[in-house]
Amino acid sequence: LLWDIITTGMDTTVISVEWAMAELVRYPRVQKKLQEELDSVIGRDRVMSETDFQKLPYLLAVVKVGAYNIPKGADVTVNVWAIARNPDVWSNPLEYRPERFLEESIDIKGGDFRVLPFGAGRRVCPGAQLGINLVASMIGHLLHHFEWSLPEGTMPEDVDMMESPGIVTFMSTPLQAVAKPRLDKEELYNRVPVEM
Ligand code: HEM
């Protein structure tokens, strides 16, 4: 059981961050908007902590789009992929627009069948809240500390958004992005224990 918890919790979380980062480098508008929110709530002379999450609605909206997965070990597999892309369910489903999660309150932990990154019902992911917090923490820190862009000469439409088949959906081509520090205080880049 412990091994299950470790293995199911790791890939899913890291992959969610990678997909979210891919969208954030492809859509500088969203990246900038999230950085403005981080700057206004955290400022530039400290690092984010988990207690900041409640004041960071846009970060959590970005996480809701990034947390995307395929149900594991099911005999009957619900096609959550198709539901999330169904124009009868979502307006412009393929447009990356985290704002849709601010315009109405949408539960992503199994309560709303329009988006089921963690499954639903009896076998729903028990690590959902931890997963959301981990992804929010990683994206928040990555975006607060660095400006992200595509490698020289790469255009947003060149990023390969192809999914590799499997139980968890890796990016077929791992994301390549260039990080530029954006905070002035050098010590904020040191590894420090973060207050919870
Ligand atoms: C963003 C991160 C995560 C995503 C997208 C995710 C997604 C999922 C999905 C789709 C399922 C299958 C639900 C079903 O069968 O209907 C699942 C099951 C599970 N997840 Fe997660 N998960 C994440 C993070 C975590 C974390 C952090 C942990 C543990 C610390 C975890 C532990 C588990 C376990 C133990 C199961 C099996 C539950 C069962 O079969 O009864 N997950 N997860």
Short mmCIF file of C-alpha atoms and ligand atoms in Angstrom, two decimals:
data_model
loop_
_atom_site.label_atom_id
_atom_site.label_comp_id
_atom_site.label_asym_id
_atom_site.label_seq_id
_atom_site.Cartn_x
_atom_site.Cartn_y
_atom_site.Cartn_z
CA LEU A 1 0.00 0.00 0.00
CA LEU A 2 2.79 2.40 0.91
CA TRP A 3 4.53 1.65 -2.38
CA ASP A 4 1.25 2.28 -4.23
CA ILE A 5 0.90 5.63 -2.51
CA ILE A 6 4.47 6.65 -3.36
CA THR A 7 4.34 5.56 -7.00
CA THR A 8 0.83 6.88 -7.77
CA GLY A 9 1.57 10.16 -6.04
CA MET A 10 4.88 10.99 -7.74
CA ASP A 11 4.45 10.66 -11.52
CA THR A 12 0.97 12.16 -11.46
CA THR A 13 2.11 15.26 -9.58
CA VAL A 14 5.29 15.88 -11.57
CA ILE A 15 3.56 15.30 -14.90
CA SER A 16 0.78 17.72 -13.98
CA VAL A 17 3.44 20.37 -13.30
CA GLU A 18 5.16 19.66 -16.63
CA TRP A 19 1.91 20.06 -18.62
CA ALA A 20 1.06 23.25 -16.75
CA MET A 21 4.56 24.65 -17.42
CA ALA A 22 4.19 23.79 -21.13
CA GLU A 23 1.01 25.88 -21.30
CA LEU A 24 2.61 28.70 -19.31
CA VAL A 25 5.53 29.03 -21.73
CA ARG A 26 3.15 28.84 -24.68
CA TYR A 27 0.82 31.47 -23.22
CA PRO A 28 2.92 34.40 -21.84
CA ARG A 29 -0.35 36.22 -21.04
CA VAL A 30 -1.26 33.61 -18.44
CA GLN A 31 2.32 33.42 -17.13
CA LYS A 32 2.45 37.20 -16.65
CA LYS A 33 -0.97 37.34 -15.00
CA LEU A 34 0.06 34.62 -12.53
CA GLN A 35 3.36 36.39 -11.77
CA GLU A 36 1.49 39.64 -11.13
CA GLU A 37 -0.75 37.83 -8.66
CA LEU A 38 2.29 36.22 -6.96
CA ASP A 39 4.05 39.60 -6.72
CA SER A 40 1.04 41.37 -5.28
CA VAL A 41 0.38 38.70 -2.64
CA ILE A 42 3.91 37.55 -1.77
CA GLY A 43 5.96 40.51 -2.88
CA ARG A 44 9.52 40.02 -4.01
CA ASP A 45 11.42 39.61 -0.78
CA ARG A 46 10.12 36.32 0.54
CA VAL A 47 9.14 32.93 -0.85
CA MET A 48 5.63 31.55 -1.10
CA SER A 49 4.25 29.28 1.61
CA GLU A 50 1.21 27.04 1.66
CA THR A 51 -0.74 29.57 3.75
CA ASP A 52 -0.62 31.95 0.76
CA PHE A 53 -2.70 29.59 -1.43
CA GLN A 54 -6.06 30.99 -0.26
CA LYS A 55 -5.01 34.44 -1.49
CA LEU A 56 -3.85 33.10 -4.86
CA PRO A 57 -7.04 32.21 -6.77
CA TYR A 58 -5.40 32.47 -10.19
CA LEU A 59 -2.64 30.03 -9.17
CA LEU A 60 -5.31 27.54 -8.11
CA ALA A 61 -7.16 28.09 -11.41
CA VAL A 62 -3.92 27.29 -13.27
CA VAL A 63 -3.55 24.14 -11.16
CA LYS A 64 -7.09 23.03 -12.01
CA VAL A 65 -6.23 23.07 -15.71
CA GLY A 66 -2.82 21.46 -15.11
CA ALA A 67 -4.12 18.58 -13.00
CA TYR A 68 -5.11 16.29 -15.80
CA ASN A 69 -4.87 12.57 -15.91
CA ILE A 70 -6.30 9.23 -16.99
CA PRO A 71 -8.03 6.88 -14.54
CA LYS A 72 -5.88 3.94 -13.50
CA GLY A 73 -6.77 0.29 -13.05
CA ALA A 74 -10.41 0.65 -14.02
CA ASP A 75 -12.35 -2.11 -15.81
CA VAL A 76 -14.71 0.42 -17.28
CA THR A 77 -12.75 3.49 -18.19
CA VAL A 78 -14.62 6.76 -18.25
CA ASN A 79 -13.31 8.87 -21.10
CA VAL A 80 -12.44 11.91 -19.03
CA TRP A 81 -10.25 13.08 -21.90
CA ALA A 82 -13.26 13.41 -24.21
CA ILE A 83 -15.50 15.01 -21.55
CA ALA A 84 -12.89 17.70 -20.89
CA ARG A 85 -12.81 18.45 -24.64
CA ASN A 86 -16.54 18.31 -25.31
CA PRO A 87 -17.81 21.67 -26.64
CA ASP A 88 -21.28 20.87 -25.22
CA VAL A 89 -19.69 20.84 -21.77
CA TRP A 90 -17.02 23.56 -22.07
CA SER A 91 -16.93 26.67 -24.24
CA ASN A 92 -13.83 26.62 -26.47
CA PRO A 93 -12.52 23.48 -24.73
CA LEU A 94 -9.10 23.60 -26.40
CA GLU A 95 -8.36 27.19 -25.41
CA TYR A 96 -5.97 27.46 -22.44
CA ARG A 97 -7.88 29.89 -20.23
CA PRO A 98 -7.57 29.24 -16.46
CA GLU A 99 -10.11 32.07 -15.92
CA ARG A 100 -12.88 29.55 -16.66
CA PHE A 101 -12.24 28.16 -13.16
CA LEU A 102 -12.70 31.61 -11.60
CA GLU A 103 -15.93 32.38 -13.45
CA GLU A 104 -17.77 29.57 -11.67
CA SER A 105 -16.85 27.34 -8.77
CA ILE A 106 -15.86 23.95 -10.17
CA ASP A 107 -14.90 21.05 -7.92
CA ILE A 108 -12.06 18.98 -9.40
CA LYS A 109 -12.03 16.27 -6.71
CA GLY A 110 -14.77 14.10 -8.12
CA GLY A 111 -17.83 16.24 -7.36
CA ASP A 112 -18.25 17.66 -10.85
CA PHE A 113 -18.31 15.16 -13.71
CA ARG A 114 -17.22 17.78 -16.24
CA VAL A 115 -13.63 17.50 -15.04
CA LEU A 116 -12.31 14.40 -13.28
CA PRO A 117 -8.52 14.55 -12.98
CA PHE A 118 -8.70 12.46 -9.79
CA GLY A 119 -11.52 10.10 -10.78
CA ALA A 120 -14.68 9.96 -8.70
CA GLY A 121 -16.67 7.72 -6.41
CA ARG A 122 -15.37 4.88 -4.27
CA ARG A 123 -11.90 4.70 -5.89
CA VAL A 124 -11.39 8.43 -6.16
CA CYS A 125 -7.77 9.53 -5.62
CA PRO A 126 -7.16 9.72 -1.85
CA GLY A 127 -4.18 12.02 -2.49
CA ALA A 128 -6.18 14.65 -4.41
CA GLN A 129 -5.78 17.53 -1.96
CA LEU A 130 -2.11 16.70 -1.40
CA GLY A 131 -1.67 16.53 -5.18
CA ILE A 132 -3.33 19.92 -5.66
CA ASN A 133 -1.16 21.46 -2.93
CA LEU A 134 2.03 19.96 -4.37
CA VAL A 135 1.28 21.13 -7.89
CA ALA A 136 0.30 24.61 -6.62
CA SER A 137 3.48 24.78 -4.58
CA MET A 138 5.71 23.78 -7.50
CA ILE A 139 4.05 26.01 -10.09
CA GLY A 140 3.87 28.92 -7.63
CA HIS A 141 7.56 28.74 -6.76
CA LEU A 142 8.67 28.16 -10.36
CA LEU A 143 6.68 31.16 -11.59
CA HIS A 144 7.45 33.47 -8.68
CA HIS A 145 11.20 32.85 -8.96
CA PHE A 146 11.65 32.62 -12.71
CA GLU A 147 10.43 34.04 -15.97
CA TRP A 148 9.93 31.15 -18.40
CA SER A 149 10.41 31.26 -22.14
CA LEU A 150 10.94 28.91 -25.04
CA PRO A 151 14.48 28.14 -26.26
CA GLU A 152 15.79 30.65 -28.83
CA GLY A 153 14.08 30.16 -32.18
CA THR A 154 11.21 28.01 -30.84
CA MET A 155 7.68 29.30 -31.41
CA PRO A 156 4.71 28.44 -29.13
CA GLU A 157 3.19 26.33 -31.91
CA ASP A 158 6.45 24.30 -32.13
CA VAL A 159 5.98 22.86 -28.62
CA ASP A 160 5.01 19.22 -29.03
CA MET A 161 1.84 18.80 -26.95
CA MET A 162 1.50 15.15 -27.98
CA GLU A 163 0.62 12.76 -25.16
CA SER A 164 2.34 9.42 -24.71
CA PRO A 165 -0.08 6.54 -24.09
CA GLY A 166 0.00 4.84 -20.70
CA ILE A 167 -1.54 4.87 -17.26
CA VAL A 168 -0.24 8.35 -16.63
CA THR A 169 -0.04 10.80 -19.52
CA PHE A 170 3.56 11.95 -20.00
CA MET A 171 4.46 14.56 -22.60
CA SER A 172 5.75 12.62 -25.63
CA THR A 173 8.58 15.12 -25.97
CA PRO A 174 9.80 16.42 -22.60
CA LEU A 175 9.30 20.17 -22.23
CA GLN A 176 12.32 22.40 -22.77
CA ALA A 177 12.07 25.89 -21.30
CA VAL A 178 14.54 28.61 -20.35
CA ALA A 179 14.42 30.00 -16.80
CA LYS A 180 15.44 33.61 -16.05
CA PRO A 181 15.57 34.65 -12.38
CA ARG A 182 13.12 37.50 -11.62
CA LEU A 183 13.65 38.16 -7.90
CA ASP A 184 16.40 40.55 -6.76
CA LYS A 185 17.36 38.95 -3.45
CA GLU A 186 19.91 36.25 -4.18
CA GLU A 187 19.26 34.44 -0.88
CA LEU A 188 15.70 33.62 -2.01
CA TYR A 189 17.28 31.18 -4.45
CA ASN A 190 18.95 29.23 -1.65
CA ARG A 191 17.34 26.00 -0.55
CA VAL A 192 15.55 26.82 2.67
CA PRO A 193 12.88 25.06 4.73
CA VAL A 194 9.60 26.84 4.04
CA GLU A 195 7.29 27.78 6.90
CA MET A 196 3.96 25.96 6.67
C1 HEM B 1 -1.92 15.89 -9.35
C2 HEM B 1 -1.69 14.75 -8.79
C3 HEM B 1 -2.56 13.51 -8.88
C4 HEM B 1 -3.46 13.10 -9.84
C5 HEM B 1 -3.84 13.84 -11.13
C6 HEM B 1 -4.01 11.83 -9.40
C7 HEM B 1 -4.97 11.10 -10.10
C8 HEM B 1 -5.48 9.87 -9.69
C9 HEM B 1 -6.48 9.10 -10.42
C10 HEM B 1 -7.14 9.51 -11.73
C11 HEM B 1 -6.71 7.95 -9.71
C12 HEM B 1 -7.66 6.81 -10.11
C13 HEM B 1 -9.06 7.04 -9.59
C14 HEM B 1 -9.99 5.97 -10.13
O1 HEM B 1 -9.59 4.79 -10.21
O2 HEM B 1 -11.13 6.31 -10.46
C15 HEM B 1 -5.84 7.98 -8.55
C16 HEM B 1 -5.78 6.98 -7.61
C17 HEM B 1 -4.93 6.99 -6.54
N1 HEM B 1 -4.09 8.02 -6.15
FE1 HEM B 1 -3.86 9.79 -7.11
N2 HEM B 1 -3.45 11.49 -8.21
C18 HEM B 1 -2.56 12.48 -7.84
C19 HEM B 1 -1.80 12.56 -6.69
C20 HEM B 1 -1.74 11.57 -5.73
C21 HEM B 1 -0.94 11.64 -4.52
C22 HEM B 1 -0.06 12.83 -4.13
C23 HEM B 1 -1.14 10.46 -3.86
C24 HEM B 1 -0.57 9.94 -2.56
C25 HEM B 1 0.14 10.61 -1.72
C26 HEM B 1 -2.06 9.65 -4.64
C27 HEM B 1 -2.50 8.38 -4.30
C28 HEM B 1 -3.41 7.63 -5.01
C29 HEM B 1 -3.82 6.26 -4.64
C30 HEM B 1 -3.31 5.43 -3.45
C31 HEM B 1 -4.78 5.85 -5.60
C32 HEM B 1 -5.55 4.53 -5.66
C33 HEM B 1 -6.90 4.67 -4.97
C34 HEM B 1 -7.76 3.43 -5.11
O3 HEM B 1 -7.60 2.69 -6.09
O4 HEM B 1 -8.61 3.19 -4.22
N3 HEM B 1 -2.41 10.35 -5.76
N4 HEM B 1 -5.13 9.16 -8.55
#
